[in-house]
Amino acid sequence: MSRIAVLTSGGDSPGMNAAIRAAVRCGCSLGLEMFGVSRGFAGLIEGDLLSLDNRAVGGVIERGGTFLRTARSAAFLTKKGQERALDTISSWRIDGIIVIGGNGSLKGAHWLQEQGIPTVGVPASIDNDICGTAMAIGVDTVLNTVVASLNRIRDTAVSHGRAFVVEVMGRNSGYIALMGGLAGGAEIVLIPEVSLSLKEVSALVELGVAKGKHHSIIVVSEGFTPSGEHQDKKEEEGSAGALVSRYLNDTGTIETRLTILGHLQRGGSPTAFDRILACRLSEAAVDLLAGGAGGVMTALVDQEVKAIPFAELSKEGRNVNLEIYRLVHKLAN
Ligand code: F6P
């Protein structure tokens, strides 16, 4: 093992730069030649690689996004794209690959391993939907961004006595909504994992009003779909948050506003937690490859860094803890 390539793939997440930096510096310290691949698997297909040394990764630990850039490569799912990626690996004489990314990227990493290319995954996704690791790189930063946003929204919600529907990301996982809602003191959290009709949501808001609450924060995960008669209306309204907000405005006694945090959540300087996680997971990835082991993802398990075989990563992804859902609503009393 002498030449290792690092790539970031899928949605960017804060801490990816810290992970690249750690991989490059740990590799260099072992005397390995390190390379970066631009735009994830797309760059692998197009042969877009560059040599990276210690100085090339200076001043990036605090930067959000990924300086290697990223992509969701449809071409890598095709036979032609895959063949070209393998050609690149062989022409650049790459002995091992570190893939930093989420579930889709880890699937790509698994495929590379199956082709005989030693590959290690490093979990990075704001959604925290990767099974096998307690936290993925970027999650802590996005939660802090959501909480900071909820603090600001609460100021105006209190001032006007309004309900605010705040839509957050997470794809099919309610993790960001759940944990962000708990830390941000939300009255209600709506997640894909728990089924609730809009009538029930409205009843919860009105219950708060009856208890003397003059404002309300409802955090809605983008993947939430209401049960009952409105379950097909999400597309029509444009998003989960828009649907909930419209319904509350039309039927409730409290004026409602909508805020969609969107891609604001993905940017920003990574928190200390995400930087530390990135450094630890990347160091382990380099050590594994240098020791000849591939086919695994480095993961945070009980505060320790462990290697989880790709084959053990469940296809369903990671479940949210419904005890937290119960707690959010208990504390909203
Ligand atoms: O997976 C990360 C994520 O930010 C999801 O939360 C969201 O659904 C999706 O990516 C958005 O993707 P894009 O940046 O391609 O719009």
PDB file of N, CA and C and ligand atoms in Angstrom, residues 11 72 125-127 169-171 222 263 266, ligand 1:
ATOM      1  N   GLY A  11     -24.048  14.614  -0.593  1.00  0.00           N
ATOM      2  CA  GLY A  11     -24.241  15.957  -0.027  1.00  0.00           C
ATOM      3  C   GLY A  11     -23.055  16.324   0.855  1.00  0.00           C
ATOM      4  N   ARG A  72     -23.225  13.966  -6.739  1.00  0.00           N
ATOM      5  CA  ARG A  72     -23.990  12.710  -6.678  1.00  0.00           C
ATOM      6  C   ARG A  72     -23.908  12.163  -8.098  1.00  0.00           C
ATOM      7  N   SER A 125     -22.498  12.748   6.886  1.00  0.00           N
ATOM      8  CA  SER A 125     -23.808  13.117   6.340  1.00  0.00           C
ATOM      9  C   SER A 125     -24.551  13.872   7.427  1.00  0.00           C
ATOM     10  N   ILE A 126     -25.172  14.979   7.066  1.00  0.00           N
ATOM     11  CA  ILE A 126     -25.886  15.733   8.106  1.00  0.00           C
ATOM     12  C   ILE A 126     -27.104  14.972   8.622  1.00  0.00           C
ATOM     13  N   ASP A 127     -27.579  13.970   7.857  1.00  0.00           N
ATOM     14  CA  ASP A 127     -28.844  13.306   8.208  1.00  0.00           C
ATOM     15  C   ASP A 127     -28.726  12.350   9.403  1.00  0.00           C
ATOM     16  N   MET A 169     -33.942  19.639   7.196  1.00  0.00           N
ATOM     17  CA  MET A 169     -33.567  18.549   6.286  1.00  0.00           C
ATOM     18  C   MET A 169     -33.556  17.203   7.010  1.00  0.00           C
ATOM     19  N   GLY A 170     -33.086  16.194   6.314  1.00  0.00           N
ATOM     20  CA  GLY A 170     -32.982  14.864   6.919  1.00  0.00           C
ATOM     21  C   GLY A 170     -33.380  13.751   5.965  1.00  0.00           C
ATOM     22  N   ARG A 171     -33.817  14.129   4.782  1.00  0.00           N
ATOM     23  CA  ARG A 171     -34.294  13.149   3.788  1.00  0.00           C
ATOM     24  C   ARG A 171     -35.367  12.271   4.420  1.00  0.00           C
ATOM     25  N   GLU A 222     -38.311  17.291   6.678  1.00  0.00           N
ATOM     26  CA  GLU A 222     -38.743  17.328   5.273  1.00  0.00           C
ATOM     27  C   GLU A 222     -39.389  16.015   4.828  1.00  0.00           C
ATOM     28  N   HIS A 263     -30.751  24.660   2.607  1.00  0.00           N
ATOM     29  CA  HIS A 263     -29.305  24.413   2.525  1.00  0.00           C
ATOM     30  C   HIS A 263     -28.468  25.271   3.475  1.00  0.00           C
ATOM     31  N   ARG A 266     -26.526  23.129   5.692  1.00  0.00           N
ATOM     32  CA  ARG A 266     -25.365  22.332   5.272  1.00  0.00           C
ATOM     33  C   ARG A 266     -24.054  23.093   5.345  1.00  0.00           C
TER      34      ARG A 266
HETATM   35  O1  F6P B   1     -28.354  14.009   2.565  1.00  0.00           O
HETATM   36  C1  F6P B   1     -28.117  15.322   2.899  1.00  0.00           C
HETATM   37  C2  F6P B   1     -29.222  16.210   2.405  1.00  0.00           C
HETATM   38  O2  F6P B   1     -28.935  17.540   2.802  1.00  0.00           O
HETATM   39  C3  F6P B   1     -30.637  15.822   2.835  1.00  0.00           C
HETATM   40  O3  F6P B   1     -30.929  16.203   4.151  1.00  0.00           O
HETATM   41  C4  F6P B   1     -31.476  16.503   1.800  1.00  0.00           C
HETATM   42  O4  F6P B   1     -32.705  15.848   1.620  1.00  0.00           O
HETATM   43  C5  F6P B   1     -30.628  16.393   0.559  1.00  0.00           C
HETATM   44  O5  F6P B   1     -29.287  16.180   0.994  1.00  0.00           O
HETATM   45  C6  F6P B   1     -30.672  17.600  -0.335  1.00  0.00           C
HETATM   46  O6  F6P B   1     -29.950  17.308  -1.460  1.00  0.00           O
HETATM   47  P1  F6P B   1     -29.474  18.383  -2.525  1.00  0.00           P
HETATM   48  O7  F6P B   1     -28.369  19.170  -1.911  1.00  0.00           O
HETATM   49  O8  F6P B   1     -29.035  17.574  -3.674  1.00  0.00           O
HETATM   50  O9  F6P B   1     -30.658  19.261  -2.789  1.00  0.00           O
END
